[in-house]
Each structure stands twice: as structure tokens, then as C-alpha cells.
């Protein structure tokens, strides 16, 4: 059966996004220096050949274990689930060929027709909650896995539902001092994880956890 | 010159202590299951030969890279600094021979005479702030290093002073869902760290950061 997984970048102090990284400040990366902080957290991925290719950043980039991990993550994904805030930020910043190449289920209260992008990505807007989105994602994904893409609030909802099988965190050595935390609003009874693999690089410690 | 370092255990969701782990509940580890959570977070250290010997837990225990790291941490420490809450919890739980074997500077508003323990540990109660405690610790430590032992609030004070040279975190694969966070109340301008070493075991990912 499909696995449900998370694969995200995190600051050492546990933030997925620095303070000030909101749609209103999207064109003002100098605001609270969110651009610099975000860039430091994501520096590992911006260097990878597979990521650069997928975002049309041009040729070149590192190949190696981290690049292989990125390719594996993309190839295993048969569907994505994300929150409205992440979608709205992406809507103004992704290339036309959005970097998912799967159905993407967007949790929102907004009613909107599916948005088909070139390259195999279609965004579906789901109004009846995270369990319904997961059910639809399972049907789309077939044998492949389901990625809970973010943001923090959506990952928290699925952690609280107890359905996350694998949690992959690229922990970057940067302190944000504020922002949107990955781990908060969690219920007391949560799935237990064990460490599956750790891949260390100077830019991030890639921590992979699987359900115990 | 002496280094100032932190070496602590942390839950995957960033807590140094689970909710309910207070002096009032010290004899009630069933309270909010803090005993079980704490035990899971610390399981890596409870197994180590050096730790067992130091706490008089009896013979046996693992020897290996993690045990060597514990010995190195103890041997490099020429002084410790801790907060009053940590001291009060230890006062009721450490053996007579308190497990520091150095001067320990306790940040507190309470006036109290030094408390000398067998085995080389003396607790000094410092009433004039973290910088004064650090100065006194530097004098005691000589060529050896200064460990900021905890709790979270004390570590935050020294992070905000910008004096932490090395940050060692044993990140255990357990979610607490609440408690005392290591990383909060941090100012925006903080020292930058880079990853120095990662030692992975099934019980914890040992992440070592040094000042960039």
C-alpha cells in the first residue's frame, strides 16, 4: 500500500519558514531578512542537479547521494497534498510547469475548479477536510506514495491523524529565532518513529524517520 | 582559551523536558507520562558504561563511540553553569557524589552559601547574572571548557549573549507534544553554526555544531 510521507527542510530551531515569509512580503525578501534565512536553510537543495533541472534553474549542479535522494522522493510520489498558504506562495513563484508532476490536493475553504498545468501537475481544491484529501490522493497515487508537502499546519493535521508513515527532515544549521514551527499543536498521542537513516552533509543533516 | 559548550538531549519536536516534568511531580512520573517520555529521550545515555559508572548505576553498559563521547564531554569540562530549576531537580535526585566533579555555578535570585559535595563538585549560587557566572566559570575552568548544563532558559540566555562556541544535541526520535522547548525566546541576531560531526545510532542522532 502507498506510504504517506513528509520531506521538508527545517531550521535547527525547528522552523519551516522564517518570520516575515508571507505572501504580502513575497516581493520584499529584505523584510525581516526572510530571504537570507530561507536561502541558508535551502542552500543544500538549490545546489542539486535534479532540483535545478526540475525548477528550470539551468544546467549543472551536484550529483551524489543527496541528488539521488531528491530523485527518489520525486519518483516515488504519486500525489501531493498541501495547504492553501503553500499553494498561494507557489502560484506566484513556480514555473508554468509546476514542480510536482502529479495530482496535488490543496486543502482550502475556497471553491475553485481544478487547475491543470503543463507537465502533469493538476491542482484540485478540496473543501471537505484532510481525510477526504488523503482518500483522493490514495486513489490517484496507485502504487506510488503520497507526499504531504506542507506547510506546517497541514503536516500537523496529518501527524495528529496518525497517518504519517515516514518523516524526512533536512535539518539545516541555521537559527531563525522565529517563524512557523513544524512541531506544534500536536496531540499527546502520536505515532512513534524510529531513526531509519541519517545522511550528513555540511549543508544539512538529512534525518529519515519511519513509523516504529 | 576555554570553549563554552552545550551538550543536551532533545526530543524530535524540540523539547528538553516533557510537560509535567516539574519538581511538584517529581515523585509522580505517571503525571502526563513524563517519566516514560523522558526515559525514551534519554534511553541512549542510560545504556552507556561511563554514564552508569558516574551515576553509580552499577557495572556494565555499552562501550563505543557514544561512550567515548560522554567521557570526552566530562573530561573537557572544567566548570558547569546551570539554572535553579535544574539544580533543584538534581538536588533531590543526584547521588551524594553529584555527577559534575567541577565547580557548578547556579543562576538564582536566592542567596545561599556554597554547597560542597564529595567527589569534587561544589555548587556556587550566583545572584548577579549570567555574564558574572560565566566569568567565574572561566576562572575555575583554567584550560578546560565550560559547559552550560541547562535548563532551556539558561541555554537561551547564553545563546542570546552570543557566547556559545559549540552546540551538541542528542536528538531522540520521540515526540513530546509539549514541554520546555530548547529553542525559543531567541533574539534575531544569533551566532551562526556549522555542522561539525554527526554520529548516528538507533537511539539518537548526535548532532555537533560549532560556531561558523
CSV table of C-alpha atoms in Angstrom, one decimal:
chain,number,residue,atom,x,y,z
A,1,UNK,CA,0.0,0.0,0.0
A,2,UNK,CA,1.1,3.6,-0.6
A,3,UNK,CA,3.1,5.2,2.2
A,4,UNK,CA,2.3,8.7,3.4
A,5,UNK,CA,5.4,10.7,3.8
A,6,UNK,CA,6.8,14.2,4.7
A,7,UNK,CA,10.0,15.5,3.2
A,8,UNK,CA,10.9,19.0,4.3
A,9,UNK,CA,13.6,21.5,5.2
A,10,UNK,CA,13.8,22.7,8.8
A,11,UNK,CA,15.9,25.2,10.6
A,12,UNK,CA,17.9,24.0,13.6
A,13,UNK,CA,15.4,25.7,15.9
A,14,UNK,CA,12.5,23.9,14.3
A,15,UNK,CA,11.0,26.4,11.8
A,16,UNK,CA,9.8,25.6,8.3
A,17,UNK,CA,9.6,29.2,7.4
A,18,UNK,CA,11.2,32.3,8.9
A,19,UNK,CA,9.2,35.2,10.3
A,20,UNK,CA,8.1,37.6,7.6
A,21,UNK,CA,7.9,35.0,4.9
A,22,UNK,CA,4.3,35.7,3.9
A,23,UNK,CA,2.6,36.4,0.6
A,24,UNK,CA,2.4,40.1,1.5
A,25,UNK,CA,6.2,40.2,1.8
A,26,UNK,CA,6.8,37.9,-1.2
A,27,UNK,CA,8.4,40.7,-3.2
A,28,UNK,CA,10.2,42.1,-0.2
A,29,UNK,CA,12.7,39.4,0.7
A,30,UNK,CA,14.6,42.1,2.7
A,31,UNK,CA,11.7,42.1,5.1
A,32,UNK,CA,13.0,40.7,8.4
A,33,UNK,CA,15.7,39.1,6.2
A,34,UNK,CA,13.4,36.2,5.4
A,35,UNK,CA,15.1,35.7,2.0
A,36,UNK,CA,18.5,35.3,3.5
A,37,UNK,CA,17.3,32.9,6.2
A,38,UNK,CA,15.3,30.8,3.8
A,39,UNK,CA,18.2,30.7,1.4
A,40,UNK,CA,20.5,29.4,4.1
A,41,UNK,CA,18.1,26.7,5.1
A,42,UNK,CA,17.5,25.6,1.5
A,43,UNK,CA,21.1,26.0,0.3
A,44,UNK,CA,21.6,22.2,0.2
A,45,UNK,CA,18.7,21.7,-2.3
A,46,UNK,CA,19.5,24.7,-4.5
A,47,UNK,CA,22.8,23.1,-5.4
A,48,UNK,CA,21.4,19.8,-6.6
A,49,UNK,CA,21.3,18.9,-10.3
A,50,UNK,CA,17.9,17.2,-10.1
A,51,UNK,CA,16.3,20.2,-8.3
A,52,UNK,CA,17.8,22.7,-10.7
A,53,UNK,CA,16.6,20.7,-13.6
A,54,UNK,CA,13.1,20.4,-12.2
A,55,UNK,CA,12.8,24.1,-11.5
A,56,UNK,CA,14.4,25.1,-14.8
A,57,UNK,CA,17.3,26.8,-13.0
A,58,UNK,CA,19.6,25.7,-15.7
A,59,UNK,CA,22.3,23.1,-16.2
A,60,UNK,CA,24.9,21.9,-13.7
A,61,UNK,CA,24.6,21.1,-10.0
A,62,UNK,CA,25.8,18.4,-7.7
A,63,UNK,CA,25.2,14.7,-8.3
A,64,UNK,CA,25.6,12.2,-5.5
A,65,UNK,CA,23.7,10.8,-2.5
A,66,UNK,CA,21.6,13.9,-1.8
A,67,UNK,CA,20.7,14.3,-5.5
A,68,UNK,CA,19.7,10.6,-5.7
A,69,UNK,CA,17.5,11.1,-2.6
A,70,UNK,CA,15.7,14.0,-4.4
A,71,UNK,CA,15.1,11.9,-7.5
A,72,UNK,CA,13.8,9.1,-5.4
A,73,UNK,CA,11.5,11.4,-3.5
A,74,UNK,CA,10.0,12.7,-6.7
A,75,UNK,CA,9.7,9.4,-8.4
A,76,UNK,CA,8.0,7.7,-5.5
A,77,UNK,CA,5.4,10.5,-5.3
A,78,UNK,CA,2.0,9.6,-6.9
A,79,UNK,CA,0.1,12.5,-5.3
A,80,UNK,CA,0.8,15.6,-3.2
A,81,UNK,CA,-1.3,17.3,-0.5
A,82,UNK,CA,-0.7,20.9,0.5
A,83,UNK,CA,-2.3,23.8,2.3
A,84,UNK,CA,-3.7,26.9,0.8
A,85,UNK,CA,-0.9,29.2,2.0
A,86,UNK,CA,1.8,27.0,0.4
A,87,UNK,CA,-0.3,26.9,-2.8
A,88,UNK,CA,-0.7,30.6,-2.9
A,89,UNK,CA,3.0,31.2,-2.4
A,90,UNK,CA,3.8,28.7,-5.2
A,91,UNK,CA,1.1,30.1,-7.5
A,92,UNK,CA,3.2,33.3,-7.8
A,93,UNK,CA,6.6,31.6,-7.9
A,94,UNK,CA,6.5,28.2,-9.5
A,95,UNK,CA,7.3,28.0,-13.2
A,96,UNK,CA,4.4,27.2,-15.6
A,97,UNK,CA,5.4,23.6,-15.4
A,98,UNK,CA,4.8,23.3,-11.7
A,99,UNK,CA,7.4,21.0,-10.0
A,100,UNK,CA,5.1,18.2,-8.9
A,101,UNK,CA,4.0,16.2,-12.0
A,102,UNK,CA,1.2,14.6,-10.1
A,103,UNK,CA,-2.3,15.5,-8.9
A,104,UNK,CA,-2.0,18.0,-6.0
A,105,UNK,CA,-4.8,18.2,-3.4
A,106,UNK,CA,-5.0,21.6,-1.9
A,107,UNK,CA,-6.8,21.9,1.5
A,108,UNK,CA,-8.9,25.1,1.4
A,109,UNK,CA,-12.3,26.6,2.1
A,110,UNK,CA,-12.2,28.2,-1.3
A,111,UNK,CA,-14.3,26.6,-4.0
A,112,UNK,CA,-12.3,26.5,-7.3
A,113,UNK,CA,-12.2,24.4,-10.4
A,114,UNK,CA,-9.1,22.1,-10.9
A,115,UNK,CA,-6.1,24.0,-12.3
A,116,UNK,CA,-4.3,22.0,-14.9
A,117,UNK,CA,-0.6,22.8,-15.5
A,118,UNK,CA,1.7,21.6,-18.3
A,119,UNK,CA,3.9,18.7,-17.3
A,120,UNK,CA,1.4,16.6,-15.4
A,121,UNK,CA,0.5,18.7,-12.4
A,122,UNK,CA,-3.2,19.3,-11.7
A,123,UNK,CA,-4.3,21.2,-8.6
A,124,UNK,CA,-7.6,20.0,-7.0
A,125,UNK,CA,-9.2,22.2,-4.3
A,126,UNK,CA,-10.6,20.1,-1.5
A,127,UNK,CA,-13.2,21.6,0.8
A,128,UNK,CA,-14.1,18.7,3.0
A,129,UNK,CA,-11.1,18.1,5.1
A,130,UNK,CA,-7.7,16.3,5.3
A,131,UNK,CA,-9.1,12.8,5.5
A,132,UNK,CA,-11.0,13.3,2.2
A,133,UNK,CA,-7.9,14.8,0.6
A,134,UNK,CA,-5.9,11.7,1.7
A,135,UNK,CA,-8.6,9.4,0.3
A,136,UNK,CA,-8.5,11.2,-3.1
A,137,UNK,CA,-4.7,11.2,-3.1
A,138,UNK,CA,-4.6,7.4,-2.4
A,139,UNK,CA,-6.8,6.8,-5.4
A,140,UNK,CA,-4.6,8.9,-7.6
A,141,UNK,CA,-1.3,7.6,-6.4
A,142,UNK,CA,-1.9,4.0,-7.2
A,143,UNK,CA,1.2,2.0,-6.1
A,144,UNK,CA,3.2,5.2,-5.6
A,145,UNK,CA,3.4,7.2,-2.3
A,146,UNK,CA,1.6,10.3,-1.1
A,147,UNK,CA,3.6,13.3,-0.1
A,148,UNK,CA,2.3,15.7,2.5
A,149,UNK,CA,4.1,18.7,1.0
A,150,UNK,CA,3.3,21.4,3.7
A,151,UNK,CA,3.0,23.8,5.2
A,152,UNK,CA,3.5,23.2,8.9
A,153,UNK,CA,-0.2,23.3,9.8
A,154,UNK,CA,-1.1,20.7,7.2
A,155,UNK,CA,1.7,18.4,8.4
A,156,UNK,CA,0.4,18.8,11.9
A,157,UNK,CA,-3.1,17.8,10.9
A,158,UNK,CA,-1.8,14.6,9.3
A,159,UNK,CA,0.5,13.8,12.3
A,160,UNK,CA,-2.5,14.2,14.6
A,161,UNK,CA,-4.5,11.9,12.3
A,162,UNK,CA,-1.7,9.3,12.9
A,163,UNK,CA,-1.3,8.6,9.2
A,164,UNK,CA,2.3,9.7,8.6
A,165,UNK,CA,4.5,6.6,7.8
A,166,UNK,CA,7.8,8.4,7.1
A,167,UNK,CA,9.2,11.7,8.2
A,168,UNK,CA,12.2,13.1,6.3
A,169,UNK,CA,13.8,16.2,7.6
A,170,UNK,CA,16.7,18.2,6.1
A,171,UNK,CA,17.9,19.9,9.3
A,172,UNK,CA,20.0,22.9,8.3
A,173,UNK,CA,22.4,24.6,10.7
A,174,UNK,CA,20.7,27.9,10.8
A,175,UNK,CA,18.7,29.6,13.7
A,176,UNK,CA,15.7,31.6,12.6
A,177,UNK,CA,14.6,32.8,16.0
A,178,UNK,CA,11.0,32.9,14.9
A,179,UNK,CA,8.6,31.8,12.2
A,180,UNK,CA,6.3,28.9,11.5
A,181,UNK,CA,7.2,25.9,13.6
A,182,UNK,CA,6.9,22.4,12.2
A,183,UNK,CA,6.2,20.7,15.6
A,184,UNK,CA,3.4,22.4,17.5
A,185,UNK,CA,-0.3,21.9,18.1
A,186,UNK,CA,0.3,18.2,18.3
A,187,UNK,CA,-2.0,16.0,20.3
A,188,UNK,CA,-0.4,13.9,23.1
A,189,UNK,CA,-1.0,10.5,21.5
A,190,UNK,CA,1.2,10.5,18.4
A,191,UNK,CA,2.7,7.8,16.3
A,192,UNK,CA,6.2,6.7,17.4
A,193,UNK,CA,9.1,6.9,15.0
A,194,UNK,CA,12.4,5.3,14.8
A,195,UNK,CA,15.6,6.5,13.0
A,196,UNK,CA,15.9,4.8,9.7
A,197,UNK,CA,18.8,6.6,8.1
A,198,UNK,CA,20.9,9.8,8.6
A,199,UNK,CA,22.8,11.3,5.7
A,200,UNK,CA,25.1,14.0,6.8
A,201,UNK,CA,26.5,16.8,4.6
A,202,UNK,CA,27.9,20.2,5.6
A,203,UNK,CA,24.7,21.9,4.4
A,204,UNK,CA,22.1,19.8,6.3
A,205,UNK,CA,21.7,16.7,8.3
A,206,UNK,CA,19.2,14.6,6.4
A,207,UNK,CA,17.2,12.7,9.0
A,208,UNK,CA,14.9,9.9,7.9
A,209,UNK,CA,12.3,8.5,10.4
A,210,UNK,CA,9.9,5.7,9.9
A,211,UNK,CA,6.9,4.6,12.0
A,212,UNK,CA,8.1,2.4,14.8
B,1,UNK,CA,41.0,29.7,25.5
B,2,UNK,CA,38.2,27.7,27.1
B,3,UNK,CA,35.3,26.9,24.9
B,4,UNK,CA,31.7,27.4,26.0
B,5,UNK,CA,29.6,24.4,25.1
B,6,UNK,CA,26.1,22.9,25.4
B,7,UNK,CA,25.5,19.1,25.4
B,8,UNK,CA,21.9,18.1,25.8
B,9,UNK,CA,19.3,15.6,24.9
B,10,UNK,CA,16.3,16.8,22.8
B,11,UNK,CA,13.1,15.3,21.6
B,12,UNK,CA,12.5,15.3,17.8
B,13,UNK,CA,9.9,18.1,18.3
B,14,UNK,CA,12.5,20.3,20.2
B,15,UNK,CA,11.7,19.8,23.9
B,16,UNK,CA,14.3,19.4,26.6
B,17,UNK,CA,11.7,18.2,29.1
B,18,UNK,CA,8.2,16.9,28.6
B,19,UNK,CA,5.2,18.6,30.0
B,20,UNK,CA,4.6,17.7,33.6
B,21,UNK,CA,8.2,17.2,34.5
B,22,UNK,CA,8.4,19.7,37.4
B,23,UNK,CA,9.6,19.4,40.9
B,24,UNK,CA,6.0,19.1,42.1
B,25,UNK,CA,5.5,16.0,40.0
B,26,UNK,CA,8.9,14.5,40.7
B,27,UNK,CA,7.5,11.6,42.7
B,28,UNK,CA,4.7,11.2,40.2
B,29,UNK,CA,6.3,10.1,37.0
B,30,UNK,CA,2.9,8.9,35.8
B,31,UNK,CA,1.8,12.5,35.7
B,32,UNK,CA,1.3,13.2,32.0
B,33,UNK,CA,3.6,10.2,31.4
B,34,UNK,CA,6.6,12.4,31.8
B,35,UNK,CA,8.7,9.6,33.1
B,36,UNK,CA,8.1,7.4,30.0
B,37,UNK,CA,8.8,10.3,27.6
B,38,UNK,CA,11.9,11.4,29.4
B,39,UNK,CA,13.1,7.8,29.6
B,40,UNK,CA,12.7,7.4,25.8
B,41,UNK,CA,14.6,10.6,25.1
B,42,UNK,CA,17.4,9.5,27.5
B,43,UNK,CA,17.5,5.8,26.6
B,44,UNK,CA,20.7,6.3,24.7
B,45,UNK,CA,22.6,7.7,27.7
B,46,UNK,CA,21.2,5.3,30.3
B,47,UNK,CA,22.9,2.4,28.4
B,48,UNK,CA,26.4,3.8,28.4
B,49,UNK,CA,29.0,2.4,30.6
B,50,UNK,CA,30.5,5.8,31.5
B,51,UNK,CA,27.2,7.3,32.5
B,52,UNK,CA,26.2,4.3,34.6
B,53,UNK,CA,29.6,4.4,36.4
B,54,UNK,CA,29.3,8.2,37.0
B,55,UNK,CA,25.7,7.9,38.5
B,56,UNK,CA,26.5,4.7,40.5
B,57,UNK,CA,24.0,2.7,38.4
B,58,UNK,CA,26.2,-0.3,38.7
B,59,UNK,CA,28.6,-2.2,36.3
B,60,UNK,CA,28.1,-3.0,32.6
B,61,UNK,CA,26.8,-0.8,29.8
B,62,UNK,CA,27.9,-0.1,26.3
B,63,UNK,CA,31.3,1.0,25.3
B,64,UNK,CA,31.9,2.5,21.9
B,65,UNK,CA,31.8,5.9,20.1
B,66,UNK,CA,28.9,7.3,22.2
B,67,UNK,CA,30.5,6.2,25.4
B,68,UNK,CA,33.8,7.8,24.3
B,69,UNK,CA,31.9,11.0,23.6
B,70,UNK,CA,30.4,11.0,27.1
B,71,UNK,CA,33.9,10.6,28.6
B,72,UNK,CA,35.3,13.3,26.4
B,73,UNK,CA,32.4,15.7,27.4
B,74,UNK,CA,33.1,15.0,31.1
B,75,UNK,CA,36.9,15.3,30.9
B,76,UNK,CA,36.8,18.5,28.9
B,77,UNK,CA,34.5,20.2,31.5
B,78,UNK,CA,36.3,22.5,34.0
B,79,UNK,CA,33.1,24.2,35.2
B,80,UNK,CA,29.3,23.9,34.8
B,81,UNK,CA,26.6,26.6,34.7
B,82,UNK,CA,23.0,25.7,35.4
B,83,UNK,CA,19.7,27.3,36.3
B,84,UNK,CA,17.9,27.0,39.6
B,85,UNK,CA,15.2,24.7,38.3
B,86,UNK,CA,17.7,22.2,37.1
B,87,UNK,CA,19.6,22.4,40.4
B,88,UNK,CA,16.5,21.9,42.5
B,89,UNK,CA,15.5,18.8,40.4
B,90,UNK,CA,19.1,17.5,40.8
B,91,UNK,CA,19.3,18.3,44.5
B,92,UNK,CA,16.6,15.7,45.2
B,93,UNK,CA,17.8,13.1,42.6
B,94,UNK,CA,21.6,13.2,42.2
B,95,UNK,CA,23.7,10.8,44.4
B,96,UNK,CA,25.7,12.3,47.2
B,97,UNK,CA,28.6,12.4,44.8
B,98,UNK,CA,27.0,14.8,42.3
B,99,UNK,CA,27.9,13.9,38.7
B,100,UNK,CA,29.8,17.0,37.8
B,101,UNK,CA,33.2,16.9,39.6
B,102,UNK,CA,33.8,20.6,38.9
B,103,UNK,CA,32.6,23.9,40.3
B,104,UNK,CA,29.0,24.4,39.3
B,105,UNK,CA,27.6,28.0,39.1
B,106,UNK,CA,23.8,28.1,39.7
B,107,UNK,CA,22.0,31.1,38.4
B,108,UNK,CA,19.5,32.2,41.0
B,109,UNK,CA,18.0,35.0,43.0
B,110,UNK,CA,18.4,33.0,46.2
B,111,UNK,CA,21.3,33.8,48.4
B,112,UNK,CA,23.0,30.7,49.7
B,113,UNK,CA,26.4,29.5,50.8
B,114,UNK,CA,28.4,27.2,48.5
B,115,UNK,CA,27.4,23.6,48.8
B,116,UNK,CA,30.3,21.2,48.8
B,117,UNK,CA,29.7,17.6,47.7
B,118,UNK,CA,32.1,14.7,47.9
B,119,UNK,CA,33.9,13.9,44.6
B,120,UNK,CA,34.8,17.4,43.6
B,121,UNK,CA,31.5,19.1,42.9
B,122,UNK,CA,30.8,22.5,44.6
B,123,UNK,CA,27.7,24.4,43.9
B,124,UNK,CA,28.0,28.2,43.9
B,125,UNK,CA,24.9,30.4,43.9
B,126,UNK,CA,25.3,33.4,41.6
B,127,UNK,CA,23.0,36.3,42.1
B,128,UNK,CA,24.4,38.8,39.6
B,129,UNK,CA,23.5,37.4,36.2
B,130,UNK,CA,24.8,35.0,33.5
B,131,UNK,CA,27.8,37.1,32.5
B,132,UNK,CA,29.2,37.1,36.0
B,133,UNK,CA,28.6,33.3,36.3
B,134,UNK,CA,30.5,32.8,33.0
B,135,UNK,CA,33.4,35.0,34.3
B,136,UNK,CA,33.6,32.9,37.5
B,137,UNK,CA,33.4,29.7,35.5
B,138,UNK,CA,36.2,30.8,33.2
B,139,UNK,CA,38.4,31.4,36.2
B,140,UNK,CA,37.7,28.0,37.6
B,141,UNK,CA,37.9,26.1,34.4
B,142,UNK,CA,41.5,27.0,33.5
B,143,UNK,CA,42.4,25.4,30.3
B,144,UNK,CA,39.3,23.2,30.3
B,145,UNK,CA,35.9,24.1,28.8
B,146,UNK,CA,32.7,25.5,30.3
B,147,UNK,CA,29.5,23.5,30.0
B,148,UNK,CA,26.2,25.3,30.0
B,149,UNK,CA,24.3,22.4,31.5
B,150,UNK,CA,20.7,23.7,31.3
B,151,UNK,CA,17.8,24.1,31.5
B,152,UNK,CA,16.4,25.6,28.4
B,153,UNK,CA,16.1,29.1,29.7
B,154,UNK,CA,19.7,29.3,30.8
B,155,UNK,CA,20.9,28.0,27.4
B,156,UNK,CA,18.7,30.6,25.7
B,157,UNK,CA,20.3,33.3,27.8
B,158,UNK,CA,23.8,32.3,26.7
B,159,UNK,CA,22.8,31.9,23.1
B,160,UNK,CA,21.4,35.4,23.2
B,161,UNK,CA,24.7,36.6,24.7
B,162,UNK,CA,26.4,35.1,21.7
B,163,UNK,CA,29.0,33.2,23.7
B,164,UNK,CA,28.2,29.5,22.8
B,165,UNK,CA,31.0,28.0,20.8
B,166,UNK,CA,29.7,24.5,20.4
B,167,UNK,CA,26.2,23.1,20.5
B,168,UNK,CA,25.9,19.3,20.9
B,169,UNK,CA,22.4,17.8,20.6
B,170,UNK,CA,21.4,14.2,21.0
B,171,UNK,CA,18.1,14.3,19.0
B,172,UNK,CA,16.0,11.3,20.0
B,173,UNK,CA,13.2,10.0,17.8
B,174,UNK,CA,10.4,10.8,20.2
B,175,UNK,CA,7.6,13.4,20.0
B,176,UNK,CA,6.6,15.0,23.3
B,177,UNK,CA,3.8,17.2,22.0
B,178,UNK,CA,4.6,19.8,24.7
B,179,UNK,CA,7.0,20.8,27.4
B,180,UNK,CA,10.0,23.1,27.7
B,181,UNK,CA,11.5,24.0,24.3
B,182,UNK,CA,15.2,24.5,23.8
B,183,UNK,CA,14.8,27.0,21.0
B,184,UNK,CA,12.6,29.9,21.9
B,185,UNK,CA,13.0,33.4,23.2
B,186,UNK,CA,16.0,33.9,20.9
B,187,UNK,CA,16.9,37.3,19.6
B,188,UNK,CA,17.1,37.8,15.9
B,189,UNK,CA,20.9,38.2,15.8
B,190,UNK,CA,22.4,35.0,16.8
B,191,UNK,CA,25.7,33.3,16.3
B,192,UNK,CA,25.9,31.1,13.2
B,193,UNK,CA,26.8,27.5,13.4
B,194,UNK,CA,28.0,24.9,11.0
B,195,UNK,CA,27.7,21.1,11.3
B,196,UNK,CA,30.9,19.6,12.7
B,197,UNK,CA,30.0,16.0,13.1
B,198,UNK,CA,27.0,13.7,13.1
B,199,UNK,CA,27.1,10.3,14.9
B,200,UNK,CA,24.0,8.3,14.2
B,201,UNK,CA,22.7,5.5,16.4
B,202,UNK,CA,19.2,3.9,16.6
B,203,UNK,CA,18.6,5.7,19.9
B,204,UNK,CA,19.6,9.2,18.9
B,205,UNK,CA,21.2,11.3,16.2
B,206,UNK,CA,24.1,13.0,17.9
B,207,UNK,CA,24.5,16.4,16.1
B,208,UNK,CA,27.5,18.5,16.8
B,209,UNK,CA,27.6,22.2,15.7
B,210,UNK,CA,30.4,24.6,16.1
B,211,UNK,CA,30.4,28.4,15.6
B,212,UNK,CA,30.8,29.3,12.0
